[in-house]
Amino acid sequence: MIRKLSLIAGPGGRNPLGSTIVLAVLAAIAQGTAAILIVPTIRALFASPTGAVRWLVVLAVAFLVQAVLLSLATWDGFKGSLRIIDVMHERLGHRLVKLPQSWFDGRAPARASQITVSGTMFVATVSMDVIVPLIVDLAVPATIAVGALVIDRRLGLALITSCLVVWVSARLSSWAETRAEERVRVQQLDTDQRLLEFARNQVALRSAGVRGTAYEPLADGIENQRRAMRRAVAASITGSIVQSVVTDCVFGATVSLAVWLLLGGADTATMIALIGLVAQFIGPLRLLASFAVTLRKAEEEVGAVQELLDTPVMPEPDEPRPVPTDARLSFDDVRFGYDADAPVLDGLSAQIPARAMTAVVGPSGSGKTTMLRLIPRFWDVDSGSVRIGGVDVREIGEDALHRSMSMIFQDVYLFDDTLEANVRFGDPEASPERLTEAMRRARVDEIAERLPEGARTRVGEGGLLLSGGERQRVSIARALLRRAPVVLCDEPTSALDWSTRRAVQDALEQLRSGSTLVVIAHELSTIRGADQILVLDRGRIVQHGRHDGLIAEGGMYGRFWDERARSASWRIGRHEASADERTPKDEQTPKNDQAPEDEQTSAGENENEN
Ligand SMILES: Nc1ncnc2c1ncn2[C@@H]1O[C@H](COP(=O)(O)OP(=O)(O)OP(=O)(O)O)[C@@H](O)[C@H]1O
Ligand SMILES: [Mg+2]
């Protein structure tokens, strides 16, 4: 454990507890020596009380030295554990921000939050509360055993043997307990995951009439956790019983040995002194057993921290290149799959011009979102390349790459801060005028109006005081404020109010002239108005061009458009067209391709396409 801690302590590997350990060992040697000194002191007392004074003074000095050293060790341990918390948090923090997006998909984040919050605290507390007593309780019996060898070889050997017996039994029971606890921990992670899933899917589950106990994965998780905990408790109780039986047997055996030695001719004074010595020897051993499990657990937590620190990060270029001012994008024969054996993008090539809007369309699961994720390097391509202005995104430093992009995605998670601060996040340096303008254009001002403290109202964790559409408007305002060279947008498909859809449309219109704008488009007006449309099917671009040309070509885009136009036309009877909802482009589009009714499609009705 101490070795692992030194590794985590970082470059140079200085052990954060090095001085504590030295002080604790010295304190223990002083304590053991004091215990040994009891033997000559008692002998001297029996021989002549005046002659014993000298020994009593020596004994008192030994105890004093031990007390001072122990206090120093404890204080040093306290400072060491604070250092450990700092170092662990700092290193974990640095690592977490560099981990690839793929890492955040699985179970690892639940475990990581457990490690960073409770794990590091646990390790630090253990370093403070356990390391010093543990070293003392190990070194005191060892010193006594060595001292006893000098007094009586047989007794010394017996004490050393006792140490070994207690140590072996402690290792065995802690091993069994640790295994049981590991099972509890794995099970608990599983239950946490199920619980999260259950909470996220409340709407679907309730509409299917499924309640907590009827949701099988969760019920199974809880039941498995209960079983694992029962086993852990049983293992812990068994371990404690075995430990105390072994220690008591050792105590009995050594006292018996001392009596036997007396019968063999040792004097009464030595006998009494030896029994006292054995008691001093056994006391720390008893305590030692109780530390074993805690220590094993701390060791595991340190191992988990190490594992997290060893998780591979996205490779960064040695000499990062700046983001080119020409922000055109290109995909060159890109192959990528989340799993090695299931390619999602399969030889995708595309050119995306700067200062223009490119719409990406295609069936659900064709890889549209995946294609966008490769641009900010949420994942790296398996082969081929993604380039900005001709420079491979892998050659650009991660910070610069992310600074050059705005992302308007569907799952927007806001900070637990004010509405205004959440928008300002797009560009912390922006002037108040620009901030107000961005909020107005993204219709965030409408949200502020209904909040009790306007734009200064806190939005709650993740933005829970706002609707999905409102959160998305905040991310649009951020993008407008940032004016990044590249803007990636996953256009809202459903469940969004008219105001948000309009805010998205307005934002796209504004951004297209200054940025390389790539939109996974669902609105027919966006698609029709795009400077370029990429049609994606099964991970490849099957058609590209402008709307009119693609319609003339027929093929997949023609079928897609016909289907959309049909599904939109049956809705027109249910929705009155409003001139306000049409974009100027709708007015200019030829009659045969027009689907103005799409603009009136109510929230949640255009799931047909994607
Ligand atoms: N994080 C992920 N891990 C594993 N597989 C994924 C992940 N994200 C997407 N996939 C898979 O990759 C494929 C393409 O998904 P993607 O989200 O890119 O499609 P899409 O075209 O955006 O679909 P939609 O229109 O439904 O949003 C799908 O088969 C999907 O199941
Ligand atoms: Mg998608």
XYZ file of C-alpha atoms and ligand atoms in Angstrom:
642
model
C 0.000 0.000 0.000
C 2.796 2.371 0.967
C 4.626 1.543 -2.247
C 1.490 2.217 -4.297
C 1.018 5.518 -2.496
C 4.553 6.532 -3.443
C 3.785 5.754 -7.081
C 0.695 7.940 -6.997
C 2.588 10.747 -5.271
C 3.751 11.555 -8.763
C 6.958 12.354 -10.569
C 9.904 11.828 -8.291
C 7.732 9.287 -6.451
C 8.516 10.816 -3.048
C 6.630 8.843 -0.478
C 4.105 11.204 1.130
C 4.336 9.159 4.337
C 8.108 8.537 4.343
C 8.958 10.686 7.379
C 5.846 9.451 9.225
C 6.992 5.873 8.793
C 10.504 6.604 10.083
C 9.103 8.422 13.126
C 6.585 5.645 13.837
C 9.287 2.944 13.640
C 11.511 4.905 16.027
C 8.568 5.405 18.422
C 7.831 1.672 18.295
C 11.468 0.735 18.967
C 11.416 3.098 21.959
C 8.186 1.524 23.215
C 9.487 -2.028 22.720
C 12.743 -1.125 24.453
C 10.762 0.337 27.365
C 8.832 -2.941 27.612
C 12.108 -4.929 27.662
C 13.554 -2.590 30.279
C 10.730 -3.662 32.625
C 12.543 -7.017 33.046
C 15.824 -5.666 34.559
C 13.837 -3.029 36.491
C 11.660 -5.664 38.224
C 14.685 -7.828 38.862
C 16.481 -4.842 40.409
C 13.415 -4.027 42.520
C 13.405 -7.558 43.936
C 17.157 -7.391 44.590
C 17.449 -3.916 46.211
C 14.941 -1.034 45.911
C 17.706 1.618 45.952
C 19.579 -0.065 43.110
C 16.371 -0.011 41.040
C 16.218 3.809 40.910
C 18.711 3.907 38.096
C 16.621 1.462 36.080
C 13.442 3.401 36.821
C 15.062 6.591 35.480
C 16.149 4.787 32.299
C 12.610 3.375 31.940
C 11.053 6.816 32.373
C 13.372 8.295 29.716
C 12.464 5.466 27.304
C 8.726 6.145 27.815
C 9.245 9.887 27.363
C 11.200 9.408 24.132
C 8.473 7.056 22.883
C 5.691 9.556 23.714
C 7.481 12.421 21.939
C 8.256 10.318 18.850
C 4.680 9.012 18.691
C 3.233 12.540 18.854
C 5.590 13.664 16.093
C 4.667 10.640 13.956
C 0.927 11.282 14.404
C 1.276 14.965 13.497
C 3.420 14.121 10.492
C 0.875 11.478 9.436
C -1.853 14.107 9.546
C 0.121 16.437 7.284
C 0.976 13.493 5.019
C -2.667 12.535 4.608
C -3.573 16.093 3.616
C -0.793 15.912 1.027
C -2.207 12.619 -0.219
C -5.688 14.120 -0.715
C -4.176 17.062 -2.622
C -1.969 14.949 -4.839
C -4.681 12.403 -5.589
C -7.303 15.033 -6.395
C -4.926 17.009 -8.543
C -3.708 14.047 -10.530
C -7.181 12.545 -10.883
C -8.550 15.926 -11.969
C -5.896 16.281 -14.654
C -6.523 12.780 -15.883
C -10.328 12.984 -15.912
C -10.370 16.043 -18.193
C -8.120 14.249 -20.659
C -10.036 10.979 -20.815
C -11.642 10.217 -24.156
C -15.395 10.668 -24.502
C -15.763 6.909 -25.019
C -14.652 6.386 -21.412
C -17.664 8.348 -20.160
C -20.086 5.976 -21.856
C -19.794 2.900 -19.711
C -19.788 2.208 -16.025
C -16.459 3.851 -15.400
C -17.842 7.309 -14.466
C -19.868 5.884 -11.548
C -16.732 4.166 -10.271
C -14.606 7.275 -10.886
C -16.878 9.478 -8.812
C -16.749 6.841 -6.064
C -12.944 6.833 -6.222
C -12.436 10.578 -6.348
C -14.895 11.408 -3.586
C -15.037 8.585 -1.055
C -11.988 6.602 -2.219
C -9.410 9.353 -1.769
C -10.954 10.429 1.554
C -10.817 6.842 2.731
C -7.181 6.425 1.720
C -6.238 9.697 3.429
C -8.097 8.815 6.615
C -6.489 5.398 6.661
C -3.051 6.941 6.223
C -3.722 9.129 9.212
C -5.602 6.740 11.500
C -4.128 3.374 10.594
C -0.580 3.660 9.247
C 1.008 4.992 12.458
C -0.749 2.598 14.887
C -0.177 -0.234 12.428
C 3.578 0.357 12.253
C 3.754 0.754 16.025
C 1.752 -2.419 16.609
C 4.016 -4.300 14.216
C 7.351 -2.912 15.393
C 6.652 -3.120 19.141
C 6.146 -6.936 19.207
C 9.112 -7.301 16.831
C 11.358 -5.255 19.155
C 10.083 -7.206 22.169
C 10.699 -10.535 20.412
C 14.294 -9.525 19.562
C 14.822 -8.280 23.154
C 13.376 -11.526 24.549
C 15.949 -13.465 22.488
C 18.648 -11.734 24.531
C 16.919 -12.497 27.848
C 15.966 -16.090 26.991
C 16.517 -17.642 23.593
C 13.609 -20.097 23.925
C 11.137 -17.370 24.875
C 12.438 -15.143 22.049
C 11.903 -17.931 19.493
C 8.429 -18.618 20.890
C 7.466 -14.937 20.500
C 8.781 -14.786 16.929
C 6.775 -17.930 16.082
C 3.658 -16.322 17.652
C 4.134 -13.261 15.472
C 4.193 -15.450 12.365
C 1.094 -17.456 13.401
C -0.936 -14.279 14.091
C 0.243 -12.687 10.851
C -0.716 -15.730 8.723
C -4.179 -15.997 10.266
C -4.727 -12.228 9.863
C -3.809 -12.439 6.169
C -6.168 -15.362 5.611
C -9.186 -13.764 7.231
C -8.585 -10.383 5.614
C -8.330 -12.091 2.237
C -11.738 -13.727 2.729
C -13.293 -10.476 3.922
C -11.825 -8.439 1.094
C -13.206 -10.823 -1.477
C -16.655 -10.583 0.062
C -16.451 -6.794 0.191
C -15.287 -6.608 -3.404
C -18.409 -8.536 -4.386
C -20.545 -6.028 -2.461
C -18.844 -3.147 -4.245
C -19.309 -4.624 -7.714
C -22.927 -5.365 -6.877
C -23.472 -1.865 -5.551
C -22.134 -0.323 -8.762
C -24.500 -2.506 -10.701
C -27.459 -1.445 -8.536
C -26.484 2.248 -8.898
C -26.466 1.823 -12.640
C -29.873 0.112 -12.618
C -31.268 2.832 -10.379
C -30.023 5.524 -12.737
C -31.544 3.681 -15.668
C -34.814 3.327 -13.748
C -34.869 7.060 -12.961
C -34.071 8.076 -16.537
C -36.764 5.853 -18.000
C -39.524 6.829 -15.598
C -41.869 8.071 -18.299
C -41.577 4.932 -20.422
C -41.832 2.622 -17.396
C -44.837 4.370 -15.894
C -46.699 4.376 -19.161
C -46.017 0.613 -19.348
C -47.385 0.322 -15.788
C -44.018 -0.779 -14.340
C -43.238 0.284 -10.751
C -39.978 0.037 -8.811
C -40.276 -3.524 -7.540
C -41.666 -4.771 -10.843
C -38.679 -3.443 -12.771
C -36.729 -6.662 -12.896
C -33.164 -5.434 -13.437
C -33.467 -3.121 -10.431
C -35.187 -5.717 -8.230
C -32.513 -8.293 -9.165
C -29.748 -5.787 -8.475
C -31.091 -5.014 -4.996
C -31.549 -8.706 -4.194
C -28.002 -9.564 -5.349
C -26.615 -6.709 -3.307
C -28.459 -7.933 -0.213
C -27.000 -11.420 -0.664
C -23.484 -10.074 -1.206
C -23.789 -7.968 1.953
C -24.914 -10.950 4.009
C -21.912 -12.901 2.823
C -19.613 -9.976 3.627
C -20.990 -9.681 7.157
C -20.608 -13.445 7.681
C -17.015 -13.326 6.419
C -16.237 -10.389 8.689
C -17.667 -12.050 11.814
C -15.884 -15.337 11.045
C -12.632 -13.437 10.512
C -12.924 -11.633 13.865
C -13.684 -14.858 15.728
C -10.767 -16.704 14.124
C -8.461 -13.808 14.884
C -9.335 -13.511 18.537
C -9.171 -17.309 19.030
C -5.714 -17.442 17.422
C -4.420 -14.484 19.468
C -5.780 -15.925 22.725
C -4.214 -19.312 21.953
C -0.881 -17.604 21.293
C -1.185 -15.678 24.546
C -1.976 -18.881 26.492
C 0.899 -20.731 24.848
C 3.505 -18.061 25.631
C 2.347 -17.641 29.259
C 2.528 -21.428 29.655
C 6.033 -21.327 28.241
C 7.013 -18.640 30.760
C 5.647 -20.798 33.639
C 7.491 -23.811 32.283
C 10.672 -21.764 32.189
C 10.080 -20.880 35.868
C 9.706 -24.543 36.747
C 12.964 -25.027 34.889
C 14.747 -22.731 37.345
C 14.025 -19.069 36.478
C 13.629 -16.786 39.513
C 10.257 -15.256 40.521
C 11.228 -11.731 39.513
C 12.172 -12.816 35.984
C 8.999 -14.875 35.794
C 6.752 -11.914 36.681
C 8.692 -9.685 34.313
C 8.366 -12.202 31.470
C 4.612 -12.555 31.934
C 4.375 -8.724 31.804
C 6.489 -8.771 28.664
C 4.253 -11.355 26.988
C 1.208 -9.164 27.792
C 2.974 -6.163 26.201
C 3.754 -8.335 23.214
C 0.230 -9.701 22.683
C -1.636 -6.353 23.118
C -0.444 -4.789 19.820
C -0.905 -8.094 17.970
C -4.579 -8.110 18.916
C -5.016 -4.599 17.501
C -3.086 -5.531 14.391
C -5.789 -7.972 13.330
C -8.418 -5.234 13.389
C -6.402 -3.096 10.965
C -5.888 -5.787 8.401
C -9.240 -5.459 6.605
C -9.220 -1.654 6.579
C -5.733 -1.712 5.198
C -6.623 -4.168 2.455
C -9.537 -1.972 1.456
C -7.343 1.136 1.406
C -4.840 -0.762 -0.692
C -7.579 -1.577 -3.181
C -8.723 2.016 -3.333
C -5.158 3.129 -3.978
C -4.999 0.471 -6.705
C -8.216 1.849 -8.218
C -6.795 5.387 -8.205
C -3.688 4.065 -9.927
C -5.814 2.266 -12.499
C -7.726 5.460 -13.237
C -4.466 7.359 -13.585
C -3.224 4.671 -15.991
C -6.317 4.834 -18.241
C -5.091 5.743 -21.730
C -5.916 9.288 -22.806
C -6.432 10.646 -26.308
C -2.922 10.937 -27.738
C -1.899 14.608 -27.931
C 0.472 15.787 -30.672
C 4.047 16.514 -29.561
C 4.036 19.789 -31.455
C 0.391 20.851 -31.741
C -0.514 22.806 -34.855
C -2.868 25.793 -34.615
C -6.396 25.617 -36.023
C -6.149 26.967 -39.585
C -8.089 30.165 -40.305
C -9.664 28.383 -43.254
C -12.064 26.152 -41.340
C -13.321 23.903 -44.147
C -13.737 20.312 -43.022
C -12.907 17.140 -44.863
C -13.497 13.477 -44.172
C -11.140 11.216 -46.060
C -12.074 7.535 -46.271
C -13.016 7.482 -42.591
C -13.654 4.144 -40.946
C -14.838 4.014 -37.384
C -16.780 1.724 -35.050
C -17.550 1.935 -31.322
C -16.706 -1.782 -31.270
C -13.877 -3.062 -33.391
C -16.070 -5.647 -35.144
C -19.054 -3.358 -35.911
C -18.104 -0.486 -38.236
C -20.449 2.505 -38.041
C -18.657 4.714 -40.563
C -17.399 2.650 -43.440
C -15.215 4.553 -45.870
C -16.896 7.940 -45.431
C -15.502 10.783 -47.556
C -16.909 14.303 -47.682
C -15.896 17.926 -48.227
C -17.604 20.536 -46.052
C -17.007 24.133 -47.190
C -16.278 27.031 -44.808
C -18.760 29.864 -44.215
C -21.652 27.745 -45.490
C -24.311 25.452 -44.135
C -24.022 21.722 -44.753
C -27.028 19.593 -43.834
C -26.525 15.920 -43.025
C -29.543 13.670 -43.554
C -30.090 9.937 -43.517
C -31.975 7.129 -41.819
C -31.768 6.581 -38.076
C -28.585 4.767 -37.119
C -26.825 5.683 -40.375
C -24.016 7.378 -38.400
C -24.902 11.113 -38.537
C -24.217 11.855 -34.868
C -21.123 9.644 -34.985
C -19.782 11.605 -37.948
C -20.155 14.874 -36.010
C -18.531 13.417 -32.870
C -15.328 12.673 -34.773
C -14.747 16.367 -35.551
C -14.081 17.465 -31.919
C -12.301 14.089 -31.331
C -14.854 12.682 -28.906
C -13.558 9.548 -30.560
C -10.643 9.032 -32.950
C -11.057 7.447 -36.372
C -9.926 3.846 -36.810
C -8.506 4.728 -40.225
C -8.665 7.632 -42.662
C -8.678 11.200 -41.403
C -10.821 14.157 -40.373
C -9.247 17.512 -41.262
C -9.870 21.175 -40.573
C -8.406 23.456 -43.249
C -6.319 20.502 -44.403
C -4.856 19.802 -40.933
C -5.650 16.461 -39.307
C -7.631 17.086 -36.073
C -5.172 14.742 -34.311
C -2.361 17.211 -35.013
C -4.187 20.074 -33.307
C -3.976 20.449 -29.518
C -7.185 19.392 -27.767
C -7.797 22.775 -26.108
C -7.362 24.734 -29.332
C -9.544 22.250 -31.191
C -12.398 22.581 -28.699
C -12.066 26.353 -28.528
C -12.574 26.518 -32.270
C -15.963 24.783 -32.061
C -19.466 25.312 -30.799
C -21.736 22.366 -30.357
C -25.494 22.588 -30.250
C -26.422 19.058 -29.319
C -29.691 17.631 -28.076
C -28.699 16.509 -24.594
C -27.739 19.856 -23.112
C -26.549 19.747 -19.516
C -26.301 23.134 -17.804
C -24.206 24.211 -14.827
C -25.910 24.873 -11.529
C -25.414 28.618 -11.931
C -27.466 31.568 -13.160
C -29.112 31.550 -16.574
C -26.853 34.410 -17.623
C -23.660 32.677 -16.416
C -24.623 29.609 -18.417
C -24.818 31.686 -21.589
C -21.650 33.620 -20.742
C -19.833 30.286 -20.647
C -19.818 30.540 -24.481
C -17.386 33.467 -24.231
C -16.414 34.606 -20.728
C -14.816 37.778 -22.193
C -17.937 38.943 -24.038
C -19.253 42.453 -23.345
C -22.641 42.815 -21.570
C -24.130 44.179 -24.822
C -23.056 41.121 -26.805
C -24.362 38.865 -24.063
C -27.779 40.557 -24.118
C -27.857 40.397 -27.912
C -27.038 36.672 -27.985
C -29.696 35.978 -25.358
C -32.257 37.963 -27.332
C -31.481 36.242 -30.611
C -31.637 32.773 -29.061
C -34.864 33.791 -27.273
C -33.326 33.207 -23.892
C -34.765 36.586 -22.853
C -38.240 34.998 -23.058
C -37.097 32.375 -20.531
C -35.629 35.041 -18.250
C -38.957 36.900 -18.222
C -40.787 34.070 -16.557
C -38.087 33.314 -13.961
C -38.364 34.957 -10.514
C -34.995 36.695 -10.670
C -34.793 37.030 -14.436
C -31.458 36.123 -16.051
C -29.899 35.972 -12.602
C -32.025 33.000 -11.525
C -30.089 29.835 -10.837
C -31.118 27.045 -13.195
C -30.526 24.104 -10.833
C -28.320 21.068 -11.308
C -28.053 20.218 -14.993
C -30.573 23.005 -15.683
C -33.496 21.116 -14.201
C -35.582 24.274 -13.754
C -35.657 24.632 -17.538
C -37.442 22.546 -20.157
C -35.460 20.596 -22.765
C -36.200 23.254 -25.380
C -35.163 26.049 -23.044
C -31.868 24.340 -22.284
C -31.248 24.015 -25.975
C -31.898 27.735 -26.440
C -29.193 28.389 -23.841
C -26.734 26.301 -25.851
C -27.723 28.240 -28.995
C -27.053 31.534 -27.177
C -23.636 30.186 -26.179
C -22.866 29.363 -29.799
C -23.984 32.810 -30.961
C -21.784 34.411 -28.319
C -18.758 32.305 -29.090
C -18.749 32.810 -32.881
C -16.529 29.769 -33.326
C -15.117 28.980 -36.778
C -16.853 25.579 -36.704
C -20.421 25.045 -35.469
C -21.873 21.567 -35.126
C -25.610 21.255 -34.581
C -27.836 18.228 -34.000
C -31.132 19.874 -34.844
C -33.965 19.136 -32.433
C -36.245 16.398 -33.677
C -39.128 16.342 -31.282
C -40.734 17.598 -28.127
C -39.526 21.132 -28.747
C -41.704 24.189 -28.622
C -42.157 26.484 -31.558
C -40.034 29.208 -29.980
C -37.018 26.916 -29.668
C -37.360 25.619 -33.194
C -37.533 29.188 -34.387
C -34.491 30.117 -32.276
C -32.541 27.274 -33.873
C -33.562 28.370 -37.356
C -32.601 31.990 -36.666
C -29.276 30.960 -35.155
C -28.440 28.767 -38.139
C -29.177 31.642 -40.497
C -26.851 33.922 -38.544
C -24.054 31.420 -38.108
C -23.894 30.160 -41.677
C -22.182 33.245 -43.057
C -19.336 33.279 -40.533
C -18.778 29.624 -39.649
C -18.421 26.198 -41.124
C -21.868 25.055 -40.114
C -22.718 21.349 -40.080
C -26.290 20.495 -39.151
C -27.883 17.113 -38.700
C -31.081 18.467 -40.165
C -34.638 17.401 -39.496
C -36.558 20.520 -40.499
C -37.403 20.478 -44.186
C -36.743 24.202 -44.452
C -33.210 23.767 -43.059
C -32.484 20.959 -45.499
C -33.878 22.845 -48.437
C -31.987 26.001 -47.564
C -28.619 24.277 -47.023
C -25.672 25.143 -49.257
C -24.845 21.455 -49.399
C -26.724 18.333 -48.374
C -24.899 15.105 -47.478
C -27.024 11.977 -47.628
C -25.656 9.334 -45.284
C -26.574 5.677 -45.446
C -24.929 2.856 -43.517
C -21.864 4.924 -42.742
C -21.198 6.283 -46.243
C -22.140 9.371 -48.193
C -24.424 8.088 -50.935
C -25.433 11.468 -52.431
C -24.403 15.067 -52.067
C -25.404 18.377 -53.584
C -28.130 21.011 -53.264
C -31.788 20.246 -52.828
C -32.896 20.871 -56.400
C -30.108 18.841 -57.924
C -30.677 15.942 -55.558
C -34.419 15.952 -56.246
C -33.636 15.763 -59.960
C -31.220 12.872 -59.294
C -33.908 10.856 -57.483
C -32.295 8.034 -55.514
C -32.331 7.892 -51.734
C -32.774 11.643 -51.247
C -35.768 11.703 -53.637
C -37.438 8.871 -51.723
C -36.640 10.519 -48.403
C -38.090 13.829 -49.542
C -41.267 12.279 -50.990
C -41.856 10.403 -47.788
C -41.350 13.540 -45.697
C -43.570 15.631 -47.927
C -46.329 12.981 -47.767
C -46.126 12.667 -43.997
C -46.187 16.458 -43.732
C -49.172 16.843 -46.072
C -51.506 14.677 -43.980
C -50.852 16.993 -41.085
C -51.870 20.138 -42.887
C -55.511 19.481 -42.183
C -54.784 19.562 -38.478
C -52.637 22.681 -38.401
C -53.448 26.077 -39.754
C -50.551 27.544 -41.679
C -49.296 30.775 -40.203
C -47.329 33.181 -42.311
C -45.138 33.989 -39.342
C -43.807 30.461 -39.183
C -42.553 30.377 -42.765
C -39.020 31.274 -43.490
C -38.303 33.495 -46.496
C -36.768 30.451 -48.194
C -40.103 28.617 -48.051
C -41.643 31.397 -50.055
C -38.975 31.093 -52.748
C -38.960 27.337 -53.126
C -40.652 25.878 -56.221
C -44.141 24.589 -55.587
C -43.483 20.917 -56.337
C -40.769 20.608 -53.689
C -42.404 22.778 -51.138
C -43.514 21.452 -47.817
C -44.403 24.598 -45.919
C -46.597 22.598 -43.590
C -43.440 21.265 -42.026
C -42.956 24.560 -40.305
C -46.256 24.054 -38.563
C -45.529 20.485 -37.547
C -46.217 20.347 -33.893
C -43.690 19.140 -31.382
C -43.088 15.430 -31.487
C -44.644 14.784 -34.866
C -41.650 14.600 -37.128
C -40.122 11.430 -35.781
C -40.713 9.810 -39.146
C -37.391 10.696 -40.518
C -35.012 9.893 -37.768
N -21.741 5.485 -27.674
C -22.024 4.476 -28.478
N -21.538 3.249 -28.199
C -21.803 2.201 -29.020
N -22.547 2.291 -30.133
C -23.055 3.484 -30.466
C -22.822 4.643 -29.651
N -23.446 5.688 -30.230
C -24.040 5.218 -31.353
N -23.806 3.899 -31.493
C -24.251 3.066 -32.623
O -23.721 3.583 -33.812
C -24.680 3.546 -34.857
C -24.856 4.939 -35.448
O -25.370 5.788 -34.441
P -25.587 7.329 -34.646
O -26.050 7.886 -33.368
O -24.381 7.918 -35.256
O -26.767 7.358 -35.699
P -27.630 8.571 -36.198
O -27.569 8.527 -37.667
O -27.224 9.819 -35.518
O -29.076 8.118 -35.719
P -30.303 9.029 -35.232
O -30.853 9.681 -36.436
O -31.242 8.026 -34.670
O -29.788 9.992 -34.222
C -25.950 2.989 -34.260
O -26.016 1.624 -34.604
C -25.764 3.138 -32.788
O -26.387 2.095 -32.095
Mg -28.183 11.063 -34.060
